[in-house]
mmCIF file of C-alpha atoms and ligand atoms in Angstrom:
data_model
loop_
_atom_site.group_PDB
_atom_site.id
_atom_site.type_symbol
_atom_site.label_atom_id
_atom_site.label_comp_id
_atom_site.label_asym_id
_atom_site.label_seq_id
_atom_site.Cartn_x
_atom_site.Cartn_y
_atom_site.Cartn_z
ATOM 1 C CA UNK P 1341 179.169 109.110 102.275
ATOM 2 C CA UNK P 1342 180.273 113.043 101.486
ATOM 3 C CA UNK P 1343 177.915 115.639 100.239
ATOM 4 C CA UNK P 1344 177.226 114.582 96.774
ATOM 5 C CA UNK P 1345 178.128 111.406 96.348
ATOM 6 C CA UNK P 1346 176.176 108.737 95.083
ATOM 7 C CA UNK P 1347 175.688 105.589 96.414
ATOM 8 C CA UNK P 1348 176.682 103.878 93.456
ATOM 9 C CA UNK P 1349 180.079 105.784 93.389
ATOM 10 C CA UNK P 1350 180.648 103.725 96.320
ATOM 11 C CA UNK P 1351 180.672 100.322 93.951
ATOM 12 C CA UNK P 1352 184.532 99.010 93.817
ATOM 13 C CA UNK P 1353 185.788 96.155 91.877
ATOM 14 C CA UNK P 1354 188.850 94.849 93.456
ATOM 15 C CA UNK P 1355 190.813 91.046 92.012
ATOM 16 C CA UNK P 1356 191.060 88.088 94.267
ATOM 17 C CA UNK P 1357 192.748 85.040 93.293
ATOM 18 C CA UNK P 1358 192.955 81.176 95.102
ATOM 19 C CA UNK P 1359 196.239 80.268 95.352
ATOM 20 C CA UNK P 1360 197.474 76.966 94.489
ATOM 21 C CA UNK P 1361 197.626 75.395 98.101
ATOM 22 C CA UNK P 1362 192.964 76.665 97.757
ATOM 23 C CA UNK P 1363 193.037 74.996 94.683
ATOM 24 C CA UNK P 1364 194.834 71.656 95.688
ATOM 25 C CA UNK P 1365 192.838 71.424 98.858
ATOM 26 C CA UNK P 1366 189.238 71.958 97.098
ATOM 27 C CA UNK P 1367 188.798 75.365 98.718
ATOM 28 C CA UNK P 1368 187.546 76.650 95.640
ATOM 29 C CA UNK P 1369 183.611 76.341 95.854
ATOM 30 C CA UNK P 1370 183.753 77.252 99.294
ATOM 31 C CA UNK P 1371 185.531 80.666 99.217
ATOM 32 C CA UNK P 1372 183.658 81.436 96.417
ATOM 33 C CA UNK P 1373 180.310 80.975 98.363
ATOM 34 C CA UNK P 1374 181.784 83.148 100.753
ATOM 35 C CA UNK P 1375 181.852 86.221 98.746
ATOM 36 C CA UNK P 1376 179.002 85.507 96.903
ATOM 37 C CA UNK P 1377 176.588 85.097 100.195
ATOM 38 C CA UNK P 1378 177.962 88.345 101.427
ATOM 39 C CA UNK P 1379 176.559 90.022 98.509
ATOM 40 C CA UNK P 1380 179.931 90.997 96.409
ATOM 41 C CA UNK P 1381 179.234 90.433 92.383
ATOM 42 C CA UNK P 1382 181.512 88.162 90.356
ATOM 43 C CA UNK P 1383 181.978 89.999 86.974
ATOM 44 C CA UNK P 1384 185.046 87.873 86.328
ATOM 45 C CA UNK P 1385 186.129 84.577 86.802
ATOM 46 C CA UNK P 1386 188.807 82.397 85.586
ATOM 47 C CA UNK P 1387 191.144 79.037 86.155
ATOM 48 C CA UNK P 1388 194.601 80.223 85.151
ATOM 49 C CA UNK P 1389 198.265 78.502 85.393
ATOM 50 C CA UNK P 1390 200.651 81.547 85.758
ATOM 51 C CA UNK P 1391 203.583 82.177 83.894
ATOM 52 C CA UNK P 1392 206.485 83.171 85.722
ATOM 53 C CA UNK P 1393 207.021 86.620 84.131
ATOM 54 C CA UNK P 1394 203.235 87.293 85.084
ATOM 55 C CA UNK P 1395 203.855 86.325 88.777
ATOM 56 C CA UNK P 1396 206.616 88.527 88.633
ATOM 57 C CA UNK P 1397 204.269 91.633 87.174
ATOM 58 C CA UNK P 1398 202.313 91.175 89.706
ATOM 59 C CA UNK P 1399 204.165 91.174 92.973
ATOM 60 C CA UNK P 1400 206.580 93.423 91.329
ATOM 61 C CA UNK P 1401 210.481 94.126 92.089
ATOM 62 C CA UNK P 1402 209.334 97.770 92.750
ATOM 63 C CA UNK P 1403 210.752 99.238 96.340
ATOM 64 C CA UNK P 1404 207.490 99.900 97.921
ATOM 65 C CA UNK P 1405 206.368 95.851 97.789
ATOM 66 C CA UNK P 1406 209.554 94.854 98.868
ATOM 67 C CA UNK P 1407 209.606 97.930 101.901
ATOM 68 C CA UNK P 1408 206.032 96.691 102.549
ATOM 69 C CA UNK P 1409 207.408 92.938 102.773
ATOM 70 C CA UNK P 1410 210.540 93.833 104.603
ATOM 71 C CA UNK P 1411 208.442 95.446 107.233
ATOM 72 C CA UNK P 1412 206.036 92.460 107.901
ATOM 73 C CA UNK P 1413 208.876 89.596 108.010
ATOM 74 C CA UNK P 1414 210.329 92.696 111.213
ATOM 75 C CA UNK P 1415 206.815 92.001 112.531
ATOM 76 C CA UNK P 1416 206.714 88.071 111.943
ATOM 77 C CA UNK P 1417 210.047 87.596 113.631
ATOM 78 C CA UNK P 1418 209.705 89.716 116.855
ATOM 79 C CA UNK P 1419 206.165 88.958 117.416
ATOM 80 C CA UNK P 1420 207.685 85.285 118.491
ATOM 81 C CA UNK P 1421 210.400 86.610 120.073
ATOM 82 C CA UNK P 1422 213.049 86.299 117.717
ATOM 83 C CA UNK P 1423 216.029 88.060 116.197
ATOM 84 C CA UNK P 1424 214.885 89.365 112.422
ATOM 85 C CA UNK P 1425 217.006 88.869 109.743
ATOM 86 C CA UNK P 1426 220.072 91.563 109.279
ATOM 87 C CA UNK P 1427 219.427 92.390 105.985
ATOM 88 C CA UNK P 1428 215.667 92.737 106.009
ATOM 89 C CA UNK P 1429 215.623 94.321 102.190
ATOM 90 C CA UNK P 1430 217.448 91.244 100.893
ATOM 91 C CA UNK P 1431 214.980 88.477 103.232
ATOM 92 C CA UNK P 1432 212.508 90.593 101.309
ATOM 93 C CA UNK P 1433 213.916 89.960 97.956
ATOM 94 C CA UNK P 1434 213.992 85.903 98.775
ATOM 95 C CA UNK P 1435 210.667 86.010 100.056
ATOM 96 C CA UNK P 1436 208.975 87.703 96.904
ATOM 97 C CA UNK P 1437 211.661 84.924 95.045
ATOM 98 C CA UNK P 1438 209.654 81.832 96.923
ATOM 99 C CA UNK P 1439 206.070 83.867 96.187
ATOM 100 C CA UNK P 1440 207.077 83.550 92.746
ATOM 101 C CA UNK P 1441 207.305 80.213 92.818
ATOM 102 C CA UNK P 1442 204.646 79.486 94.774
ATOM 103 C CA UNK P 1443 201.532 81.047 92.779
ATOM 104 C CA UNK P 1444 203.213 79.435 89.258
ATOM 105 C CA UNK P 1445 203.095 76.240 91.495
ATOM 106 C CA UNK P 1446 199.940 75.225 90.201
ATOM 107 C CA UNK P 1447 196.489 77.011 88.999
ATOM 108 C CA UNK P 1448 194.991 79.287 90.726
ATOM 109 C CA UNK P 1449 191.097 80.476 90.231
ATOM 110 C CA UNK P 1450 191.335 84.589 89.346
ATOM 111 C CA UNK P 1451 187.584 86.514 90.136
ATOM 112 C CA UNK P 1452 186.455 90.096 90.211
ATOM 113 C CA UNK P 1453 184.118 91.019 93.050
ATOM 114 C CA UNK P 1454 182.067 94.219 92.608
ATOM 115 C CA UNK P 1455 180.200 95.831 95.188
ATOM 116 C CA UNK P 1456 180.192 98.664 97.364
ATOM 117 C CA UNK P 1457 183.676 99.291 99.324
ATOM 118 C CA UNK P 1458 184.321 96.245 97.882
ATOM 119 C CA UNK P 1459 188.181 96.364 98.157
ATOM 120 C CA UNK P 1460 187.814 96.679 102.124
ATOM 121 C CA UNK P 1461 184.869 94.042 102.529
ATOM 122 C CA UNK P 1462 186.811 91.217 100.427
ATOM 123 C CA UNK P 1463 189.973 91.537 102.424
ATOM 124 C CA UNK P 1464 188.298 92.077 105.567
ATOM 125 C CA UNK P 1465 186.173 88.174 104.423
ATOM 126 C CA UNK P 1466 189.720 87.000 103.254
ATOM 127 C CA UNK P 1467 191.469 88.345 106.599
ATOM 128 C CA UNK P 1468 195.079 88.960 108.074
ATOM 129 C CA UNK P 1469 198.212 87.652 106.010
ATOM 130 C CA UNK P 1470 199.357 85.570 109.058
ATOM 131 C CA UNK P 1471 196.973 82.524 109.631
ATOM 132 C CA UNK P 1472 197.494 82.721 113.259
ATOM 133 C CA UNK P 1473 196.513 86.375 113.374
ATOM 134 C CA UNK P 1474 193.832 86.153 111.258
ATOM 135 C CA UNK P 1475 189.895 86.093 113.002
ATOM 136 C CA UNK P 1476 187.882 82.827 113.236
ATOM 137 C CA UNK P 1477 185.355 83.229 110.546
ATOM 138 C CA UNK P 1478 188.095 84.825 107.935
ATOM 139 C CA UNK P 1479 188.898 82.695 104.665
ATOM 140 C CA UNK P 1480 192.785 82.366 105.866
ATOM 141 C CA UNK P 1481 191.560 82.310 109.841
ATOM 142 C CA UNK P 1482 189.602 78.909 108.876
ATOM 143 C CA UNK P 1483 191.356 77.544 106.195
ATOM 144 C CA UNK P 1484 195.344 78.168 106.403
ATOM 145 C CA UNK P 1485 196.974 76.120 107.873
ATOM 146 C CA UNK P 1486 200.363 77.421 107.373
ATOM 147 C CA UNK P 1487 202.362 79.448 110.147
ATOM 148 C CA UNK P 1488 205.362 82.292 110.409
ATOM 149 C CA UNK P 1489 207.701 80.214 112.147
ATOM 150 C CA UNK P 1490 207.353 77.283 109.896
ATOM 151 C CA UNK P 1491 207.427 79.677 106.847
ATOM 152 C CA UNK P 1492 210.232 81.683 108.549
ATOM 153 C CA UNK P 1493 212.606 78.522 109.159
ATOM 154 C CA UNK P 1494 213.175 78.837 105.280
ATOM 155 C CA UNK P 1495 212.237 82.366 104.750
ATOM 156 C CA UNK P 1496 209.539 81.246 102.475
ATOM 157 C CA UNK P 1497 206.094 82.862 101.784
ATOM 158 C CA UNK P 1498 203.162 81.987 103.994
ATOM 159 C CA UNK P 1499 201.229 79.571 102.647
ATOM 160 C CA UNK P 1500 197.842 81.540 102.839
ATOM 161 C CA UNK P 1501 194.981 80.220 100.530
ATOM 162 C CA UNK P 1502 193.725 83.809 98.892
ATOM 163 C CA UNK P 1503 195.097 86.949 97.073
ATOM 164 C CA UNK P 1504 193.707 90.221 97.708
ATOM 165 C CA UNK P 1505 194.245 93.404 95.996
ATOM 166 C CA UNK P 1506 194.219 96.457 98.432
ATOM 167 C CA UNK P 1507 193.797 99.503 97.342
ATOM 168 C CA UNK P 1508 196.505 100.878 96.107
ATOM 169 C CA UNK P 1509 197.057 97.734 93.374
ATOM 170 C CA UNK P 1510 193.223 96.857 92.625
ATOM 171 C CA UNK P 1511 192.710 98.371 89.211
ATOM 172 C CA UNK P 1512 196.442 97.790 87.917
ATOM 173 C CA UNK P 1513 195.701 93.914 89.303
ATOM 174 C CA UNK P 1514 192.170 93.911 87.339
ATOM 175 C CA UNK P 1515 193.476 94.370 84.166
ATOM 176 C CA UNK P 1516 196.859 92.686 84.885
ATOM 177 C CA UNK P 1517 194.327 89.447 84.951
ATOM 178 C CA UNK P 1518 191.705 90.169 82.830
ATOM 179 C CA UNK P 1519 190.865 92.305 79.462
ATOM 180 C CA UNK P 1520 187.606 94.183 79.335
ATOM 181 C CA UNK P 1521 185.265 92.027 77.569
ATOM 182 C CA UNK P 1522 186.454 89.182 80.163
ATOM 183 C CA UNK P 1523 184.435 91.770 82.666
ATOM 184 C CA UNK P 1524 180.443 91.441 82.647
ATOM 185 C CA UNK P 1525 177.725 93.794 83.392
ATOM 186 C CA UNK P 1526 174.839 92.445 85.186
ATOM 187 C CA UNK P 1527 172.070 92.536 87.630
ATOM 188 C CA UNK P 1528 171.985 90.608 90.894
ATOM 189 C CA UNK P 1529 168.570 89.336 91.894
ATOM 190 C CA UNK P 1530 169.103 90.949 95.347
ATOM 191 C CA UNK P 1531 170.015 94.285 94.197
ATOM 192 C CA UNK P 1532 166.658 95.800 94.676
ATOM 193 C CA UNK P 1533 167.527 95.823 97.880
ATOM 194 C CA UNK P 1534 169.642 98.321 98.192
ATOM 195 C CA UNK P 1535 169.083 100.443 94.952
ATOM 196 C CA UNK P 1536 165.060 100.451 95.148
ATOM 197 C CA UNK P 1537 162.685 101.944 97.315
ATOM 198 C CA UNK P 1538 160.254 100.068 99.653
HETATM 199 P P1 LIG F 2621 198.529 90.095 101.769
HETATM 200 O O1 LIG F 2621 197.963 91.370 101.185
HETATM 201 O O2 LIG F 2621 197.934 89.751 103.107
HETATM 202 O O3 LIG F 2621 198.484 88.913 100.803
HETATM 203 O O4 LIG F 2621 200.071 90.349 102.067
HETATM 204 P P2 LIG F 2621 201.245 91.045 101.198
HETATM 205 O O5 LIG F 2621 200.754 91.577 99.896
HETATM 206 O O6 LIG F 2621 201.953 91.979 102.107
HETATM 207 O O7 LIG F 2621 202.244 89.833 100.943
HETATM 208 C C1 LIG F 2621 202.083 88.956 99.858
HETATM 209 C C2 LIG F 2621 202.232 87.536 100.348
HETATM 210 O O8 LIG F 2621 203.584 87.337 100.823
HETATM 211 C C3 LIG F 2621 201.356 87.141 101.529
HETATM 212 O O9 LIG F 2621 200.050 86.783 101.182
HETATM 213 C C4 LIG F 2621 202.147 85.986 102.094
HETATM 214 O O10 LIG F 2621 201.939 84.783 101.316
HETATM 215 C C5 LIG F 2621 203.587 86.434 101.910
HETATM 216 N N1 LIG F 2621 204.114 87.162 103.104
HETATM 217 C C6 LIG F 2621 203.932 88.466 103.379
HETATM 218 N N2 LIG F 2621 204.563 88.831 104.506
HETATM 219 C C7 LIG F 2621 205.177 87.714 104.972
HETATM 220 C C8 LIG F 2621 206.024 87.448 106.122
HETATM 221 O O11 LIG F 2621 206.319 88.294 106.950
HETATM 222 N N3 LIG F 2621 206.471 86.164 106.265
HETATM 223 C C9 LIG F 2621 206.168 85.181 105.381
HETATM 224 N N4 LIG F 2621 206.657 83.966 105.602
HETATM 225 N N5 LIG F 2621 205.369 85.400 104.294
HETATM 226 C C10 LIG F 2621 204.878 86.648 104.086
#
């Protein structure tokens, strides 16, 4: 923490979301224990079916997503030894197409987790996009059970179980999902811990 800073400037809110495949499979409770038992705050919570032209505000047709994207189906392809697509802007483009579809596949269960560095703790909990890559113990590491060279047969997003803003798209994703007096101010009973003295 730098000079100054408080330890409560430290508290993040950051959106998650259960995909459909969570949903369908009866992940929900589960993940949701998850964050709770490692202390992050739900302030938020909701069971949504998303329309299309939300799904498409979210993961947005803007260069840097589809860059970001481009750059991880490179990744996907050589890490097995294969050739990656020529045109990796336009396998991009189809990929965030099939995304699309697949979060407006079915509900999905939106929450906002508070707590502190919260953006970094939840994805670290939800773990790498890949399922292979991602560490025993993880929400996709024990749950997905989707993999890149299935999902890269049709070029179609990784079916991974959880959403999780980073850093850059937290607050634009928290009110994308939910209006201010969805979000609630509260105590936790275990914040004494770490706000009051001995
Ligand atoms: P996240 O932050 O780990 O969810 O990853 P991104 O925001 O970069 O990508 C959004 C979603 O697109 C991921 O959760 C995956 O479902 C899918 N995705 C991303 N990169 C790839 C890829 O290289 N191959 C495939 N098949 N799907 C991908």
């Amino acid at each position: 923490m730098g000079e100054g800073e408080n330890v409560k400037d430290v508290i993040q809110r950051t959106l998650v979301f259960i995909k459909p495949d969570g949903v369908k499979r009866g992940l929900v409770g589960e993940i949701i224990s998850r964050f709770e038992k490692a202390g992050l705050k739900i302030v938020g919570m909701k069971m949504m079916w998303l329309p299309r032209d939300f799904a498409e505000e979210h993961y947005r047709d803007d260069p840097k997503f589809i860059k970001k994207i481009a750059q991880k189906i490179k990744e996907s392809y050589e890490m097995y030894g294969l050739e990656p697509p020529k045109d990796l802007i336009a396998a991009a483009k189809k990929l965030r197409e099939d995304l699309i579809k697949y979060v407006t596949s079915g509900p999905i269960v939106a929450l906002v987790l508070e707590g502190p560095r919260a953006i970094y703790i939840v994805r670290k909990l939800v773990g790498d996009t890949s399922p292979e890559e991602a560490a025993p113990g993880t929400i996709r590491g024990d749950y997905s059970i989707d993999n890149y060279p299935f999902a890269n047969i049709e070029l179609r997003s990784i079916r991974n179980v959880i959403h999780a803003s980073d850093a850059e798209n937290a607050e634009r994703e928290i009110a994308l999902f939910f209006d201010d007096d969805e979000l609630f101010e509260y105590k936790r009973a275990d914040e004494h811990i770490m706000f009051e003295p001995l």
